[in-house]
Coordinates of C-alpha atoms in Angstrom, one line a residue:
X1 CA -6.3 14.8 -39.1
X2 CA -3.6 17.3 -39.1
X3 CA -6.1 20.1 -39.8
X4 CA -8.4 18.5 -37.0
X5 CA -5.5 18.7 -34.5
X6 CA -4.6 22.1 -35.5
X7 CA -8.1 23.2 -35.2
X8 CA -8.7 21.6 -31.8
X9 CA -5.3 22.7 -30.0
X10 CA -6.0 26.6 -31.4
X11 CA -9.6 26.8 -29.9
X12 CA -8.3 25.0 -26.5
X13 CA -5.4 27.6 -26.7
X14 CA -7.6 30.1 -27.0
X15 CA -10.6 29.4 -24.5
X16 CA -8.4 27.4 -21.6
X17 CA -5.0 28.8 -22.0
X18 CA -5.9 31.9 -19.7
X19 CA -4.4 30.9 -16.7
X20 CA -1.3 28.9 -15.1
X21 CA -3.2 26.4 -13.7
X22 CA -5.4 25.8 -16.7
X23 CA -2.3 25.3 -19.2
X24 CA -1.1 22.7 -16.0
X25 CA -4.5 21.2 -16.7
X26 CA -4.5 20.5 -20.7
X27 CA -0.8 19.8 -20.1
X28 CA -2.0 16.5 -18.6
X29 CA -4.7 16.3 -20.4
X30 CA -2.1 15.9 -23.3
X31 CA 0.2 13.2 -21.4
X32 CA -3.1 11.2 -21.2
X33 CA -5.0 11.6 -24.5
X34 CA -4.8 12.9 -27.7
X35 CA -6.4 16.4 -29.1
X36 CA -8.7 14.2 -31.0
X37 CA -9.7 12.6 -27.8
X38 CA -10.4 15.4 -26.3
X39 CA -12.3 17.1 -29.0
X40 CA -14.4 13.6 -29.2
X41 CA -14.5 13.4 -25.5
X42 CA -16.2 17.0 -25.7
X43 CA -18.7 16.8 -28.7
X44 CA -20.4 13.0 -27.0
X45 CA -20.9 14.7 -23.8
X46 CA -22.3 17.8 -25.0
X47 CA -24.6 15.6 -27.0
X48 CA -25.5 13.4 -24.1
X49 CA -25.8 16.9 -21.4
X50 CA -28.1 18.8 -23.9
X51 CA -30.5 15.0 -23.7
X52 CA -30.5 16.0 -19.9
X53 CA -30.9 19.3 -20.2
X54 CA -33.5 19.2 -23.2
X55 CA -35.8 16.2 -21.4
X56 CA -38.6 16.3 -18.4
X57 CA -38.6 15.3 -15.0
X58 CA -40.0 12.5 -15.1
X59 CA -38.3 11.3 -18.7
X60 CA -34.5 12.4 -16.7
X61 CA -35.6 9.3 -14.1
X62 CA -34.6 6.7 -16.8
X63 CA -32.2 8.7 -18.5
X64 CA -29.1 9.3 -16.0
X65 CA -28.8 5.7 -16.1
X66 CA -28.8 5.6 -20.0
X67 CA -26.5 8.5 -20.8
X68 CA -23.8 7.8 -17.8
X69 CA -23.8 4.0 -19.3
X70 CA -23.6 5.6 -22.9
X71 CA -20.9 7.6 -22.4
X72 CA -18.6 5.1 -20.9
X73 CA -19.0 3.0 -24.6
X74 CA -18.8 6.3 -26.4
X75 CA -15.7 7.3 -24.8
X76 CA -13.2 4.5 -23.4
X77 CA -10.7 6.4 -22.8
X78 CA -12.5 8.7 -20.4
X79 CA -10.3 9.5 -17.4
X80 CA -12.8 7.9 -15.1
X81 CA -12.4 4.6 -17.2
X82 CA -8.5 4.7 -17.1
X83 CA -8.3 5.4 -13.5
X84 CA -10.9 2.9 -12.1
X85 CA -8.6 0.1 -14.3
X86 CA -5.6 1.4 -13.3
X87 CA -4.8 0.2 -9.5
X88 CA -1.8 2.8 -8.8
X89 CA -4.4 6.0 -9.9
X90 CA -6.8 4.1 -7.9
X91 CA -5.2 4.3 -5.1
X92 CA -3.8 7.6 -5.5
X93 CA -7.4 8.9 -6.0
X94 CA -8.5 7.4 -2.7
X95 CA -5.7 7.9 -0.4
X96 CA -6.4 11.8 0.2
X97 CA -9.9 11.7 0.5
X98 CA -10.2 8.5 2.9
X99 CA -7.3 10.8 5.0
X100 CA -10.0 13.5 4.9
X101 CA -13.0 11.2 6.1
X102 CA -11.0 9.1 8.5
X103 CA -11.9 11.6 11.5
X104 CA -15.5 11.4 11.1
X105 CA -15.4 7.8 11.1
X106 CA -16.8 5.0 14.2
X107 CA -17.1 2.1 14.2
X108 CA -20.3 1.4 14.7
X109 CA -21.3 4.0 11.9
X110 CA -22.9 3.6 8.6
X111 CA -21.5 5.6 5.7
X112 CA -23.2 6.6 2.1
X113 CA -21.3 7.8 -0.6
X114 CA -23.4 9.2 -3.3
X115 CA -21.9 8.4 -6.6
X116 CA -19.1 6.6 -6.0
X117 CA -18.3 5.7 -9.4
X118 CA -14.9 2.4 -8.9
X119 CA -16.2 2.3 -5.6
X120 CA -12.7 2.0 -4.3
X121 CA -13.1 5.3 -1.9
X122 CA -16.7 3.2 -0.5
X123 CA -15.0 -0.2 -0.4
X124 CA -11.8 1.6 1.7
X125 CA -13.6 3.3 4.0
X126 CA -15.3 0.0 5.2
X127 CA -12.6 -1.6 7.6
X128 CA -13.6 2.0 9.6
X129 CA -16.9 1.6 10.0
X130 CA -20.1 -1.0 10.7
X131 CA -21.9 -1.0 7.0
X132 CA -21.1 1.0 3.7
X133 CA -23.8 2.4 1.1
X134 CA -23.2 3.1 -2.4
X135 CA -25.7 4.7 -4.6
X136 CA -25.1 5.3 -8.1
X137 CA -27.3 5.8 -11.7
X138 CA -24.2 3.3 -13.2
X139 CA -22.2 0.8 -12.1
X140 CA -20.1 0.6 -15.4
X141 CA -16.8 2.0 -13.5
X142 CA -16.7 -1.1 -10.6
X143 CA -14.3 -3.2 -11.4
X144 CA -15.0 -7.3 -11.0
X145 CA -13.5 -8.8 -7.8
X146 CA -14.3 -9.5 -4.0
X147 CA -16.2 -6.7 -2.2
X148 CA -16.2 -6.0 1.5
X149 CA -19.4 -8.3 3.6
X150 CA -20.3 -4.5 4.7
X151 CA -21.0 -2.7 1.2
X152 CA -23.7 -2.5 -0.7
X153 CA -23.9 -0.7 -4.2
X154 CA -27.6 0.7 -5.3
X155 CA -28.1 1.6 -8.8
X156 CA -30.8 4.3 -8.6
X157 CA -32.2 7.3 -10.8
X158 CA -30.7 9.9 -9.6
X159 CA -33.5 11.3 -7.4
X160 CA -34.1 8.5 -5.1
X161 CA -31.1 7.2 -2.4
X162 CA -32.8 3.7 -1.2
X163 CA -31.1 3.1 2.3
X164 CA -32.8 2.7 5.3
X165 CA -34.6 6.3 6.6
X166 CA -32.4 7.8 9.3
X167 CA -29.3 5.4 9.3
X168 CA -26.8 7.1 7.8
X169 CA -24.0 8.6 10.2
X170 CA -21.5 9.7 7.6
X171 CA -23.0 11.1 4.1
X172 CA -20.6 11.9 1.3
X173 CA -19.9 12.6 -2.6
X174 CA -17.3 14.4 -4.3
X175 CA -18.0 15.7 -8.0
X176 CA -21.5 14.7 -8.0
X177 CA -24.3 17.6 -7.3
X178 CA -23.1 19.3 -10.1
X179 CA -24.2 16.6 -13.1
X180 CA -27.7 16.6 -11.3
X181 CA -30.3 19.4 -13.4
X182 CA -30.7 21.8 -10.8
X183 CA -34.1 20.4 -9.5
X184 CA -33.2 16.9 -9.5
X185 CA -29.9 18.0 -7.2
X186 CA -33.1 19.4 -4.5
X187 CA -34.9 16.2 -4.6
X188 CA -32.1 13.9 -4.3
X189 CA -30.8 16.5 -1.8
X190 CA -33.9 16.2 0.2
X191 CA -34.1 12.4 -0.1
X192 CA -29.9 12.3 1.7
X193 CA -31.0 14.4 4.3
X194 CA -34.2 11.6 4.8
X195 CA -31.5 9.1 4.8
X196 CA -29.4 11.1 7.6
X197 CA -29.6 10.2 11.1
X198 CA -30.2 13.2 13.2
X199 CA -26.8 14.8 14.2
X200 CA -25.7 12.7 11.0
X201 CA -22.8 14.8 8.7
X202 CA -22.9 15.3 5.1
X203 CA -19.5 16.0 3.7
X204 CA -19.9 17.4 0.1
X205 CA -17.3 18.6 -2.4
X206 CA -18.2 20.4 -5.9
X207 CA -16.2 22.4 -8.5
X208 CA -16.8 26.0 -7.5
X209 CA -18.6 27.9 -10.9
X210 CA -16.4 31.0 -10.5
X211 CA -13.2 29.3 -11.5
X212 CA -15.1 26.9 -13.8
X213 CA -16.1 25.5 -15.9
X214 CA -15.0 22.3 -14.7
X215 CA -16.1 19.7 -17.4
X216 CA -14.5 18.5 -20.6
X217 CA -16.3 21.8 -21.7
X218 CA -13.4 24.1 -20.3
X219 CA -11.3 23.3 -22.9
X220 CA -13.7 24.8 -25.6
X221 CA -16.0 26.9 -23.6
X222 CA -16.6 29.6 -21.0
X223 CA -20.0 28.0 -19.3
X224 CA -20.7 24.1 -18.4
X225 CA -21.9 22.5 -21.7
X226 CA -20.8 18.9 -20.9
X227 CA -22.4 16.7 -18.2
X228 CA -21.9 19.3 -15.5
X229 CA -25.4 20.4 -15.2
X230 CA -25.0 22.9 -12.9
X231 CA -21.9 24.4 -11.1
X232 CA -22.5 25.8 -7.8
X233 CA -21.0 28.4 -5.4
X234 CA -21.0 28.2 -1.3
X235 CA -23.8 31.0 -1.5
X236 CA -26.1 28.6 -3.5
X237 CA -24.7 24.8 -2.1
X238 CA -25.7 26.9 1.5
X239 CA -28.8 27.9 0.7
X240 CA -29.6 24.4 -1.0
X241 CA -29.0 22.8 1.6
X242 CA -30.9 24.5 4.7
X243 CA -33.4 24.8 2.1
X244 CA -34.0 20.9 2.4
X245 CA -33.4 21.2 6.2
X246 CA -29.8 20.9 7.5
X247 CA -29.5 22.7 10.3
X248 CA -25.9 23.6 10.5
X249 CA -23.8 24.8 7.1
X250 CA -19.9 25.1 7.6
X251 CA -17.2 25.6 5.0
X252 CA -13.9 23.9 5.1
X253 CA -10.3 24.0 3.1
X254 CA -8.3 21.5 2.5
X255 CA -5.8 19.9 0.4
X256 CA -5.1 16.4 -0.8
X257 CA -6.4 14.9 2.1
X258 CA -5.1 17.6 5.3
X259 CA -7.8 19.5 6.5
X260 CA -6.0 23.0 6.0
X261 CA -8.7 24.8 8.5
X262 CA -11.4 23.5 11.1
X263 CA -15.2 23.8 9.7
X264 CA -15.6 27.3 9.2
X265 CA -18.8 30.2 9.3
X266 CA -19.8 30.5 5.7
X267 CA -20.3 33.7 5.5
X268 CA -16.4 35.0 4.6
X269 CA -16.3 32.5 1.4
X270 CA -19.7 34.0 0.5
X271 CA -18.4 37.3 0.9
X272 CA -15.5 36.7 -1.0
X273 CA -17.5 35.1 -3.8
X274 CA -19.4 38.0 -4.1
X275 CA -16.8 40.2 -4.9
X276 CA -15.1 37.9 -7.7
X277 CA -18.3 37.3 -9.4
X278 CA -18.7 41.4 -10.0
X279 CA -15.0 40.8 -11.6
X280 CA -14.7 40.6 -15.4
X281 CA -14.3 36.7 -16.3
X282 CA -10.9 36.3 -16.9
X283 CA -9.7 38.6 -14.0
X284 CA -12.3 36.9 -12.1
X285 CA -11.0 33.3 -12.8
X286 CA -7.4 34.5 -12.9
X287 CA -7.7 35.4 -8.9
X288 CA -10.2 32.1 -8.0
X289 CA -7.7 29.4 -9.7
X290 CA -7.9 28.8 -5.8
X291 CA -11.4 28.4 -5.3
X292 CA -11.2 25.2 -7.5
X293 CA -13.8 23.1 -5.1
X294 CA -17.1 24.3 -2.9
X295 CA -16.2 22.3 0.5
X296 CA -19.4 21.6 2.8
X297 CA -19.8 19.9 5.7
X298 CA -23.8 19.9 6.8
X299 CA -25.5 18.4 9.7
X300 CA -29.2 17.4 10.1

């Protein structure tokens, strides 16, 4: 075990340890869970990412749901599985981002998170507004207990977002596109924007690639090898997304929960981008360490 440990911290040392914030990162990492954790943590999910990455279209419809269910009894001590138990981290969780939603809220709206994992951010937000979607591949993270009349939780595959066709006001997900392969993120893209009604807002927060990775994967590697199938940057969430038909793209910046600027052109982060990715890597994520999340609001 001792060899195991030593083995695991020297490799994380050596691929993660490159910046401030990524030694803040493993840091807490290390409060929370033990090298071996970590390594196990990493080895199940790159086993369960290369099933996704290695299968079909049509054999990834019945296999988000399987993997996503396998890994929470692979791995129970998964931050996701401690937080959505834990009512404090919860709560801590929610508070920022339902401060970040709470302007784009009516009452007689109807909001959609897409993979809303506890729920807790879906189940807050419905005191604001007239009926609540959530649409998942898993349900293994909601914990038992009374839900609001107004919310609904769909289990889907990952392509398809069953809700009504044009009656969602508010759209949202945060860490979600990016464990979507690349096509399925188009499809399922397509199939919110169906969802939308028109003048409807999608609010949409990734992990940026240019400071990734951003899965269990950055402790060990230099791309996504875990269940982050594909990291994005505002030049390709942009084009994704007037690709399926938004007709308005804006960038915002923000931090835990205070909008830090108004919806901005996207052109300046794309610009920017462009000149970090021509970087070599480790400059390149030594001067992104801010660019930690793509931030996108799009309107049908």
């Amino acid at each position: 075990m001792a060899t195991t440990q030593a083995t695991t911290q020297a490799t994380i040392q050596q691929q993660s340890g490159k910046t401030r914030r990524t030694r803040q990162v493993i840091t807490q990492y290390q409060k929370e869970r033990s090298l071996e954790q970590l390594r196990e943590h990493y080895e199940i999910e790159k086993e369960l990412a290369n099933r996704l990455r290695n299968a079909s279209r049509e054999e990834r419809r019945g296999l988000y749901n399987e993997v996503y269910d396998e890994r929470l009894r692979r791995i129970p001590h998964h931050p996701l599985a401690t937080k959505a138990a834990d009512p404090v981290a919860q709560q801590a969780a929610v508070t920022p981002q339902l401060k970040l939603l709470q302007p784009l809220l009516k009452a007689e709206h109807v909001f959609m998170e897409v993979g809303p994992g506890d729920c807790a951010l879906a189940m807050a937000v419905a005191p604001y507004v007239r009926h609540v979607h959530g649409v998942d591949v898993s349900d293994g993270l909601v914990q038992e207990g009374a839900r609001p009349e107004n919310f609904e939780l769909h289990i889907a595959d990952g392509f398809e977002i069953p809700v009504p066709v044009g009656s969602v006001h508010v759209a949202y997900s945060n860490q979600m596109m990016e464990h979507l392969h690349r096509e399925d993120a188009l499809e399922q893209l397509a199939n919110i924007h169906r969802a939308m009604a028109p003048g409807g807002c999608y609010v949409c927060i990734t992990p940026n690639r240019l400071s990734g990775p951003w899965d269990i994967s950055r402790h060990f590697d230099d791309v996504a090898t875990g269940l982050h199938m594909h990291e994005y940057t505002v030049a390709e969430m942009v084009e994704t997304f007037r690709q399926v038909g938004f007709r308005r793209v804006r960038a915002f910046v923000s931090y835990e929960g205070h909008h830090l600027t108004p919806q901005l052109p996207v052109a300046p982060f794309c610009w920017l981008e462009w000149g970090l990715a021509h970087l070599p890597r480790t400059l390149r994520r030594n001067l992104s360490h801010s660019l930690t999340a793509v931030k996108i609001v799009a309107i049908k």
